[in-house]
Coordinates of C-alpha atoms in Angstrom, one line a residue:
X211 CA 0.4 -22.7 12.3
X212 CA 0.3 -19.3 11.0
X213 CA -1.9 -19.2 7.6
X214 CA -2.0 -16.0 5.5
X215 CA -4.3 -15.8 2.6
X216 CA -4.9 -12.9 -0.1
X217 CA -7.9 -11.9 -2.0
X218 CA -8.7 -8.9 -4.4
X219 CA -6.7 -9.2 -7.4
X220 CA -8.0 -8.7 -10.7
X221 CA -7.6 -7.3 -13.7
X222 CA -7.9 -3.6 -14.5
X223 CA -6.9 -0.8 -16.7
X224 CA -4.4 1.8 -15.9
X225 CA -6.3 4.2 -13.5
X226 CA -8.1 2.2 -12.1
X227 CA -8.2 1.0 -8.5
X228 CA -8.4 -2.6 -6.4
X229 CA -8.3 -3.4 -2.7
X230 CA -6.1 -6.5 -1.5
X231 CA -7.0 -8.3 1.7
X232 CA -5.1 -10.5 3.7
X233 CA -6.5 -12.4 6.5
X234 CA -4.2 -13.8 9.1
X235 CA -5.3 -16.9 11.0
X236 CA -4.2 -18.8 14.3
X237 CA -1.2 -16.2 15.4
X238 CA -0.6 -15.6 18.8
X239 CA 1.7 -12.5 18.8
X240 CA 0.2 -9.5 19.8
X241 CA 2.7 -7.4 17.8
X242 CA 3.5 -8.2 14.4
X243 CA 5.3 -6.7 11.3
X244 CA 3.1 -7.3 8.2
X245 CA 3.3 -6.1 4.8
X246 CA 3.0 -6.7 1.2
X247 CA 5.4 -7.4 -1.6
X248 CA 5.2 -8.2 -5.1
X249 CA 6.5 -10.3 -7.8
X250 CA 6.8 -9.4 -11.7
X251 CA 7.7 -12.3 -13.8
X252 CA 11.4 -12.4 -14.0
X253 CA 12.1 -10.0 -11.5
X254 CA 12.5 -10.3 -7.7
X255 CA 10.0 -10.1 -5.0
X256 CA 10.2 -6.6 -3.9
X257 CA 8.3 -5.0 -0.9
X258 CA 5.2 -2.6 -1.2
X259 CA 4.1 -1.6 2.0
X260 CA 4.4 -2.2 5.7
X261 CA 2.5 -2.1 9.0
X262 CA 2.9 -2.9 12.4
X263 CA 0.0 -3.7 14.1
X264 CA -0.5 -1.6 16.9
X265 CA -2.4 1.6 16.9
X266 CA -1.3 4.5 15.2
X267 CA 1.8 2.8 13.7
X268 CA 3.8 4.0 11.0
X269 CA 3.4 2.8 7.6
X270 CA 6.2 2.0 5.1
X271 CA 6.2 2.5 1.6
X272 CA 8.1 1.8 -1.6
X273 CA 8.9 5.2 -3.5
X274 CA 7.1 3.6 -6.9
X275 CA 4.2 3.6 -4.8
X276 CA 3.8 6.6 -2.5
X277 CA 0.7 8.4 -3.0
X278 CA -0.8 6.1 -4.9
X279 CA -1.4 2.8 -2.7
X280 CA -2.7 2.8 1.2
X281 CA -1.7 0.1 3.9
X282 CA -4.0 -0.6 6.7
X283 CA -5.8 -3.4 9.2
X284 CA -8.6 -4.1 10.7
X285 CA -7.3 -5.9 14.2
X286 CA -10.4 -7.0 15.3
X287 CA -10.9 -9.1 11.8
X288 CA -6.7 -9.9 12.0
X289 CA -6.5 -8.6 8.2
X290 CA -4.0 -6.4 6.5
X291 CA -5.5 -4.5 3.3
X292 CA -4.3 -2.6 0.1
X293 CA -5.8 0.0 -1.5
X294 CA -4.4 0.6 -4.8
X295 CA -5.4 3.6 -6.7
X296 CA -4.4 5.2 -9.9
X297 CA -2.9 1.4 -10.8
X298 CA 0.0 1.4 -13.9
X299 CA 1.2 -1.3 -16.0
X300 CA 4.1 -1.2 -14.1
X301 CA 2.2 -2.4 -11.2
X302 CA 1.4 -5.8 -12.6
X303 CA 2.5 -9.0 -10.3
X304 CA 1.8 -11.3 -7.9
X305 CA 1.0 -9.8 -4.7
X306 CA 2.1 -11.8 -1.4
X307 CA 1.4 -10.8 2.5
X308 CA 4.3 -11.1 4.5
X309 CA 4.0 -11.7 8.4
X310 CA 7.1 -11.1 11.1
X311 CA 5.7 -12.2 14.3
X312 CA 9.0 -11.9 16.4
X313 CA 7.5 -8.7 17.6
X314 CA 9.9 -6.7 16.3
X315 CA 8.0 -3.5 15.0
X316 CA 8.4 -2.6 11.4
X317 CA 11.6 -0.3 10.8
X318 CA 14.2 0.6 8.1
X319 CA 14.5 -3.5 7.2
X320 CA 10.6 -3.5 6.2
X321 CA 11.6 -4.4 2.3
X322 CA 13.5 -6.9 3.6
X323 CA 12.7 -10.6 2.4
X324 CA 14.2 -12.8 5.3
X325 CA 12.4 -10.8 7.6
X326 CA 9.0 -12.5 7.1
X327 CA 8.8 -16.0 8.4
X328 CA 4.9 -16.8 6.9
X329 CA 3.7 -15.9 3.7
X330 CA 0.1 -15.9 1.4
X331 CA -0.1 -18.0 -1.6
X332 CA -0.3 -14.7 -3.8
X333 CA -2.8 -12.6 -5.6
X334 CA -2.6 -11.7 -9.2
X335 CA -3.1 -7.7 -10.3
X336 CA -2.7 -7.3 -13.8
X337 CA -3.1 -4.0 -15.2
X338 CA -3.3 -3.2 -18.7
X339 CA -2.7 0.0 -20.8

């Protein structure tokens, strides 16, 4: 059974920066889709970022985040990261890793939800003004 867990949230104040972590245990799948979403209270879970992981793959990124936020992975350690700089209000909420292991690379359906088959138990970022 796949198991996904997050680490690095925190609180902060607006420019600052944190680094999410999400280490992927027991999967088999040599290819995987993996990226990060996030949920605002009383709004939907919407994607962040996304990664396949193979070498030299293309990220994906949300437009409110471009520029501002950095996906990578470490294979050898199986863990996706987030580096989140110049962090806004806006960007408070739960942070969840996503993991497609169908093999499918990440494409144009990245933000999609029903996409992801496992999923971390979260990581709060609060960010105040």
């Amino acid at each position: 059974q796949v198991q996904l867990l997050e680490s690095g949230g925190g609180s902060v104040q607006a420019g600052g920066s944190l680094r999410l972590s999400c280490a992927a245990s027991d999967y088999t799948s040599e290819r995987a889709c993996m990226a990060w979403f996030r949920q605002a209270p009383g709004k939907e879970r919407e994607g962040v970022a996304a990664l396949t992981t193979t070498i030299n793959s293309y990220p994906y990124y949300a437009d409110s985040v471009k520029g501002r936020f950095t996906i990578s992975q470490d294979n050898a350690r199986n863990t996706l990261y987030l580096q989140m700089n110049s962090l806004e209000p806006e960007d408070t909420a739960m942070y969840y890793c996503g993991a497609d292991y169908s093999g499918f690379i990440c494409d144009g359906t990245w933000a999609r939800r029903g996409r992801y088959h496992y999923w971390g138990q979260g990581t709060q970022v609060t960010v105040s003004s």
